[in-house]
Every structure is written in C-alpha cells, then in structure tokens.
Coordinates of C-alpha atoms in Angstrom, one line a residue:
X18 CA 42.8 7.2 9.2
X19 CA 41.3 7.7 6.0
X20 CA 44.1 6.4 3.9
X21 CA 44.9 3.2 6.0
X22 CA 41.2 2.8 5.8
X23 CA 41.6 3.1 1.9
X24 CA 44.8 1.0 1.9
X25 CA 42.3 -1.7 4.7
X26 CA 39.6 -1.9 1.4
X27 CA 42.4 -2.6 -1.2
X28 CA 44.1 -5.5 0.1
X29 CA 40.9 -6.9 1.2
X30 CA 39.6 -5.9 -2.3
X31 CA 42.8 -8.0 -4.0
X32 CA 42.0 -10.7 -1.7
X33 CA 38.5 -11.3 -2.9
X34 CA 39.0 -10.8 -6.8
X35 CA 42.4 -13.4 -6.4
X36 CA 39.8 -16.0 -4.9
X37 CA 36.9 -15.0 -6.5
X38 CA 38.8 -15.5 -9.7
X39 CA 40.1 -18.7 -9.1
X40 CA 37.4 -19.9 -7.9
X41 CA 35.5 -18.9 -11.2
X42 CA 38.5 -21.2 -13.0
X43 CA 37.5 -24.3 -11.6
X44 CA 33.0 -23.4 -11.4
X45 CA 34.2 -23.1 -15.4
X46 CA 36.0 -25.8 -15.8
X47 CA 34.0 -28.2 -14.2
X48 CA 31.1 -26.7 -16.3
X49 CA 32.7 -26.9 -19.9
X50 CA 32.1 -24.0 -20.6
X51 CA 33.5 -21.2 -23.0
X52 CA 35.7 -18.4 -21.4
X53 CA 33.7 -15.8 -23.1
X54 CA 30.4 -16.9 -20.6
X55 CA 32.5 -17.5 -18.1
X56 CA 34.6 -13.6 -18.5
X57 CA 31.7 -12.5 -20.2
X58 CA 28.9 -13.7 -18.3
X59 CA 29.6 -15.4 -14.8
X60 CA 32.5 -12.8 -13.4
X61 CA 31.3 -9.2 -15.4
X62 CA 27.9 -9.8 -13.7
X63 CA 29.8 -10.8 -10.4
X64 CA 32.4 -8.4 -10.2
X65 CA 29.4 -5.9 -11.2
X66 CA 27.0 -6.0 -7.9
X67 CA 29.4 -4.0 -5.7
X68 CA 29.6 -0.8 -8.0
X69 CA 25.7 -1.4 -9.7
X70 CA 24.1 -1.3 -5.6
X71 CA 25.4 2.0 -5.6
X72 CA 23.0 3.7 -8.3
X73 CA 20.2 1.6 -7.0
X74 CA 20.9 2.6 -3.3
X75 CA 21.3 6.5 -4.4
X76 CA 18.3 5.6 -6.4
X77 CA 15.5 4.5 -4.1
X78 CA 16.6 6.1 -1.4
X79 CA 16.2 9.5 -3.0
X80 CA 12.4 9.9 -1.9
X81 CA 13.9 10.2 1.6
X82 CA 15.9 12.9 2.6
X83 CA 16.9 14.7 -0.9
X84 CA 15.5 13.2 -3.5
X85 CA 17.5 15.9 -6.1
X86 CA 20.8 14.9 -4.7
X87 CA 19.9 11.0 -4.5
X88 CA 19.2 11.5 -8.3
X89 CA 22.2 13.2 -9.1
X90 CA 25.1 10.2 -7.0
X91 CA 22.4 7.3 -9.1
X92 CA 22.7 8.9 -12.1
X93 CA 26.0 9.7 -12.2
X94 CA 27.5 6.5 -11.3
X95 CA 24.7 4.4 -14.1
X96 CA 27.0 7.0 -16.4
X97 CA 30.2 7.3 -14.6
X98 CA 30.9 2.8 -14.2
X99 CA 31.0 1.9 -18.1
X100 CA 33.5 4.9 -18.0
X101 CA 35.7 4.1 -16.3
X102 CA 35.9 0.5 -17.7
X103 CA 35.5 2.2 -21.8
X104 CA 39.1 4.4 -20.4
X105 CA 41.0 3.7 -17.5
X106 CA 40.1 -0.6 -16.9
X107 CA 41.9 -0.8 -20.8
X108 CA 44.2 1.3 -20.8
X109 CA 45.3 -0.6 -17.1
X110 CA 45.1 -3.7 -18.5
X111 CA 46.9 -3.2 -20.8
X112 CA 49.3 -1.8 -18.9
X113 CA 49.9 -4.3 -17.0
X114 CA 49.7 -6.7 -20.2
X115 CA 52.6 -4.4 -21.6
X116 CA 55.0 -5.6 -18.2
X117 CA 55.4 -8.9 -19.6
X118 CA 55.1 -8.5 -23.1
X119 CA 56.1 -5.3 -24.3
X120 CA 54.4 -2.0 -26.0
X121 CA 53.9 -3.3 -29.1
X122 CA 53.2 -7.9 -27.3
X123 CA 50.4 -9.4 -29.3
X124 CA 46.4 -9.4 -27.1
X125 CA 44.7 -12.0 -28.3
X126 CA 41.2 -12.3 -26.4
X127 CA 39.4 -14.7 -28.2
X128 CA 37.7 -12.1 -31.1
X129 CA 33.7 -13.6 -32.0
X130 CA 32.7 -12.9 -28.2
X131 CA 34.9 -9.1 -27.8
X132 CA 32.9 -7.7 -30.6
X133 CA 29.6 -9.3 -29.7
X134 CA 30.5 -7.3 -26.2
X135 CA 31.5 -4.3 -27.5
X136 CA 27.7 -4.0 -30.4
X137 CA 25.4 -5.7 -28.0
X138 CA 27.3 -2.9 -25.5
X139 CA 27.3 0.4 -28.5
X140 CA 24.0 -0.5 -29.2
X141 CA 22.6 0.2 -25.9
X142 CA 24.0 2.7 -24.6
X143 CA 23.5 4.8 -28.2
X144 CA 19.4 3.8 -27.1
X145 CA 20.7 5.0 -23.4
X146 CA 21.8 8.3 -24.5
X147 CA 19.0 8.6 -26.8
X148 CA 16.8 8.8 -23.6
X149 CA 18.0 11.5 -22.5
X150 CA 16.5 13.2 -24.7
X151 CA 12.7 12.0 -24.5
X152 CA 10.7 14.4 -21.8
X153 CA 10.3 12.9 -18.3
X154 CA 6.0 13.3 -19.4
X155 CA 6.0 11.0 -22.2
X156 CA 6.5 8.2 -19.6
X157 CA 5.1 5.4 -22.5
X158 CA 8.0 6.1 -24.9
X159 CA 10.3 6.3 -22.0
X160 CA 8.8 2.7 -20.4
X161 CA 9.5 1.5 -23.9
X162 CA 12.8 2.5 -23.8
X163 CA 13.6 0.9 -20.6
X164 CA 11.9 -2.8 -21.4
X165 CA 14.0 -2.6 -24.3
X166 CA 17.2 -2.4 -22.9
X167 CA 16.3 -5.3 -20.5
X168 CA 15.2 -7.3 -23.5
X169 CA 18.5 -6.4 -25.4
X170 CA 20.7 -7.5 -22.1
X171 CA 19.2 -10.8 -22.2
X172 CA 18.9 -11.3 -26.0
X173 CA 22.7 -11.1 -25.3
X174 CA 23.1 -13.5 -22.7
X175 CA 21.1 -16.1 -25.1
X176 CA 24.0 -15.1 -28.0
X177 CA 26.9 -15.5 -25.2
X178 CA 25.4 -19.6 -24.4
X179 CA 25.0 -20.7 -27.3
X180 CA 28.5 -19.6 -28.5
X181 CA 29.9 -21.6 -26.1
X182 CA 30.0 -25.3 -27.5
X183 CA 31.4 -24.4 -30.7
X184 CA 34.1 -22.5 -28.7
X185 CA 34.9 -25.5 -26.5
X186 CA 35.4 -27.6 -29.5
X187 CA 37.6 -24.7 -31.0
X188 CA 40.1 -24.7 -28.2
X189 CA 38.6 -21.3 -25.5
X190 CA 36.9 -23.6 -23.1
X191 CA 38.0 -22.5 -19.2
X192 CA 40.7 -23.5 -17.8
X193 CA 41.7 -23.6 -13.8
X194 CA 45.7 -22.8 -14.5
X195 CA 45.9 -23.5 -10.0
X196 CA 44.7 -25.5 -7.6
X197 CA 41.2 -24.6 -5.4
X198 CA 42.9 -22.4 -2.5
X199 CA 39.9 -24.5 -0.6
X200 CA 41.5 -27.6 -2.0
X201 CA 44.7 -26.2 0.8
X202 CA 42.8 -27.0 3.6
X203 CA 41.9 -31.2 2.5
X204 CA 38.9 -29.8 1.4
X205 CA 38.0 -31.5 -1.7
X206 CA 38.2 -29.7 -5.6
X207 CA 34.8 -30.5 -5.6
X208 CA 31.7 -27.8 -6.7
X209 CA 30.1 -27.2 -3.6
X210 CA 33.8 -26.3 -2.0
X211 CA 33.9 -23.8 -5.7
X212 CA 30.9 -22.0 -4.8
X213 CA 31.8 -22.1 -1.2
X214 CA 35.2 -20.2 -2.2
X215 CA 33.3 -17.6 -5.3
X216 CA 31.1 -16.6 -2.5
X217 CA 33.6 -15.9 0.1
X218 CA 35.9 -14.1 -2.6
X219 CA 32.9 -12.1 -4.0
X220 CA 31.7 -10.8 -0.5
X221 CA 35.5 -9.9 0.4
X222 CA 35.0 -8.4 -3.4
X223 CA 31.6 -6.4 -1.7
X224 CA 32.6 -5.6 2.1
X225 CA 36.4 -4.2 -0.1
X226 CA 34.1 -2.0 -2.3
X227 CA 32.2 -0.6 0.5
X228 CA 34.7 0.1 2.9
X229 CA 37.1 2.3 0.3
X230 CA 33.7 4.1 -0.7
X231 CA 33.7 5.1 3.1
X232 CA 36.8 6.7 2.9
X233 CA 36.4 7.8 -0.6
X234 CA 33.7 9.7 0.5
X235 CA 35.8 11.3 3.9
X236 CA 38.3 12.2 2.3
X237 CA 36.4 14.1 -1.0
X238 CA 34.7 16.6 1.7
X239 CA 37.8 18.2 1.6
X240 CA 37.3 18.8 -2.2
X241 CA 33.7 20.6 -2.2
X242 CA 32.6 18.7 -5.7
X243 CA 29.6 18.8 -6.5
X244 CA 27.5 15.2 -5.7
X245 CA 27.2 14.7 -9.9
X246 CA 31.0 15.1 -10.5
X247 CA 31.7 13.1 -7.8
X248 CA 29.6 10.2 -8.3
X249 CA 30.6 10.1 -12.0
X250 CA 34.8 10.4 -11.6
X251 CA 35.0 8.9 -7.9
X252 CA 33.2 6.3 -7.3
X253 CA 33.9 3.8 -10.3
X254 CA 37.6 4.2 -9.3
X255 CA 36.2 2.4 -6.5
X256 CA 33.4 0.8 -7.8
X257 CA 35.8 -0.5 -10.8
X258 CA 38.1 -2.4 -8.7
X259 CA 37.4 -6.0 -8.6
X260 CA 37.0 -5.6 -12.8
X261 CA 40.3 -4.2 -12.8
X262 CA 41.8 -6.1 -10.7
X263 CA 40.6 -9.8 -12.2
X264 CA 40.9 -8.7 -15.6
X265 CA 44.7 -7.6 -14.7
X266 CA 45.5 -11.4 -12.6
X267 CA 44.0 -12.9 -16.4
X268 CA 45.8 -10.6 -18.0
X269 CA 49.2 -10.8 -16.6
X270 CA 48.3 -15.4 -16.8
X271 CA 48.3 -14.6 -20.5
X272 CA 44.3 -16.4 -19.9
X273 CA 43.7 -12.5 -22.5
X274 CA 40.0 -13.7 -23.9
X275 CA 38.7 -14.1 -19.7
X276 CA 40.5 -10.5 -19.0
X277 CA 38.2 -8.4 -21.4
X278 CA 35.3 -10.3 -21.5
X279 CA 35.3 -9.3 -17.5
X280 CA 35.3 -5.8 -19.0
X281 CA 33.6 -5.9 -22.2
X282 CA 30.4 -8.1 -20.3
X283 CA 30.3 -5.8 -17.5
X284 CA 30.1 -3.0 -20.3
X285 CA 27.1 -4.9 -21.3
X286 CA 25.3 -5.4 -17.5
X287 CA 26.1 -2.0 -16.8
X288 CA 25.3 -0.5 -20.3
X289 CA 21.5 -1.4 -20.5
X290 CA 20.2 -2.6 -17.2
X291 CA 21.3 0.1 -15.3
X292 CA 20.5 2.9 -17.5
X293 CA 16.9 1.5 -17.5
X294 CA 16.6 1.8 -14.2
X295 CA 17.5 5.8 -14.9
X296 CA 15.0 6.0 -17.4
X297 CA 12.5 4.7 -15.8
X298 CA 13.6 6.1 -11.8
X299 CA 15.4 9.4 -12.7
X300 CA 14.4 12.4 -14.6
X301 CA 17.5 11.1 -17.2
X302 CA 18.3 14.2 -18.3
X303 CA 21.0 15.7 -20.3
X304 CA 23.7 18.0 -18.7
X305 CA 27.5 19.3 -19.6
X306 CA 29.1 16.5 -18.0
X307 CA 26.3 13.6 -18.8
X308 CA 26.9 14.3 -22.3
X309 CA 30.5 14.8 -21.8
X310 CA 30.9 11.3 -20.4
X311 CA 28.8 9.4 -22.2
X312 CA 30.7 11.1 -25.4
X313 CA 34.0 9.9 -24.4
X314 CA 32.2 6.6 -23.1
X315 CA 31.0 6.1 -27.0
X316 CA 33.9 7.4 -28.0
X317 CA 36.0 4.8 -27.2
X318 CA 34.2 1.5 -27.2
X319 CA 34.0 2.8 -30.4
X320 CA 37.2 2.7 -31.4
X321 CA 37.9 -0.4 -29.5
X322 CA 35.1 -2.2 -31.3
X323 CA 37.5 -0.7 -34.0
X324 CA 40.5 -2.7 -32.7
X325 CA 38.2 -6.0 -32.4
X326 CA 37.1 -6.2 -36.0
X327 CA 40.4 -5.2 -37.2
X328 CA 42.3 -8.0 -36.3
X329 CA 45.6 -7.1 -34.5
X330 CA 46.2 -5.9 -30.4
X331 CA 48.9 -4.5 -29.2
X332 CA 49.2 -3.0 -25.8
X333 CA 50.3 1.3 -26.7
X334 CA 46.8 0.7 -28.9
X335 CA 44.8 1.4 -25.3
X336 CA 47.3 4.3 -24.6
X337 CA 44.0 6.9 -26.1
X338 CA 42.0 4.9 -24.0
X339 CA 44.2 6.2 -20.7
X340 CA 44.0 9.8 -22.6
X341 CA 40.5 9.5 -23.4
X342 CA 39.8 9.1 -19.2
X343 CA 42.5 11.6 -18.5
X344 CA 40.4 14.5 -20.6
X345 CA 37.8 13.4 -18.7
X346 CA 39.1 13.8 -15.4
X347 CA 40.9 17.2 -16.2
X348 CA 37.4 18.9 -18.0
X349 CA 35.1 18.0 -15.0
X350 CA 38.2 17.7 -12.0

C-alpha cells in the first residue's frame, strides 16, 4: 500500500511539474523577462515551497509534543535540501542530458547568471555554517546573522532582476516551446489562463510532495533511523522532486539556462531564508551529521562554481556531484 502511495505521488508530481513549467514559460514569454529570472526566481521559489514548508512546520510545531524532535527535523530539512540540490539533483539532470547529447555533450546555461547564483549561495551558506559556532545565548549576534541572510536574498533578487533586460536583448529571453495546455480546452492563451494553470500545477506539486512524504514516513519506520538522519537523507528526496523533474524536463528540451537556474536559484533561496529560520529559532549547533552535510554541500557547490567559471560544462563533470551524495549517504546510513 505504501509503495502504491509513492507511485501515485510521483505521477501527481510529474503531471504538476509539466503543467507548471509549461505555464511558467508562457508567463516569462508574456512578461518579456530573461530565462535567468524565470528559472532562478519564479521556478525556483515556486517549486521550493514544498520543502520550505517542512522545516517551517517542524520548527514552529516544536513547542507542542517533543520540541527536540521538531528541532531535529527542522535543522535536518534546512540543511538536507541544499545538499540534495548541489549533489544528487545536478547529477540526475546531467544524466538525462547525456541521454540526448552524450556524456561529452556541451551544457550551455547562460554563464553570468549561473555564476551569480552559485556565488550568492556559497557566501550565504558559509555564513550559515559559521553561525553553528555562535553560542545560542549570543542572541544579538544570531539575530544579526539571521537578518543578514534575509537581506542577502533580497539583494540577490534585485541583482537578478537588474540583469534581466540586458540578457533579453542578448537573446536569453524566456520563450514558450509548446502551446499552453489550458489553451487546448478552448481558453485563450492570456494572462488569466496562464496564472490558473500555474496555480493548478503548483497545487499538484505540493499535494504530490505531501503524499510522497507520507509514504516515506511509513516506510522509514521500518528502518529505525534517527529524526535528524531521516530529515537529512529521506525528506529531501521527497521534497526536492519538483526541482528534479522541472530541471529534467527543461534539460531534455535543451533549455539549459532554465534547467540550471531552477536548481541554483532554489539553492540561494534555501541557503538564505531557511537557514535564517534555523539560526533564529533552533539551537543551530554543530554535530557530526550536520557538519558532514554542510561540508559536502560546500564541496559540491564550490566544484560546480569552478566549472561555471571555467566555462566548459559536460554531463560527465557532474559525476563528482553524484559521488558526493553517495559518500554522504553511505557514511550516514
């Protein structure tokens, strides 16, 4: 029964992601914005909502029942999502790209946006890592770090929006590759129809992610894994499915900027706003699983940043990201 629930959740997420990406392309096309804005802000924030809700709910529910358990799940989900995106998600996206281009085929995301996303993430996540060693009693310092992380995300959004016009003029505007799906019902391809399909797709993604988490929780009960390890390893697999599927759909259509931006934009979102919640509302202290997860996240994302700086990106390069996740999984499991 649990396996059927997981399969149903996957189908719902896949259908929702297909509708969401289709509507998002039409939205970006209609608004005349760059692929960087569409992928790194609109798609990234929209599909990051399911996993963002897990730590928020866990942390705010910690006052009821078992507060220690709620904090462990919250911290694990906050740190597990960036680790998953920077390792397994990039590896899977490259794997699907290799099916059509070969392992040495060129990946061509718009380079300035990719470097900007990864640079902001590395700076913010490094600050979050340093906050682990700030005593919980030093609330003034923690509040300053939390507010700095929030400010960093808004500065990142402003810099991304500011670069949009130049990128559109340079040929990196968002283009819809397929007709709007709701248009097949007779509705006009206008802004109201686009927004309705966008909302329906996002609702399906969130609903599918909740179903998947429920199935995972039932199965994980057989494994006897601690709440922290479970939230570091298992929860992100469920909640990161929207990013994986959207990026896979885009990379298969050779929309590399959208595919990468969807992942790296989510990294910035989850490396700033969510750690701010952790720094302010949880003990946010070092432990071996937490330090290992942060170290592997910074290693994988730093490696990807170096690839972006170098300019030549091939699917086989991201085997390293997959190995990072494999090492993390086998050490913790």
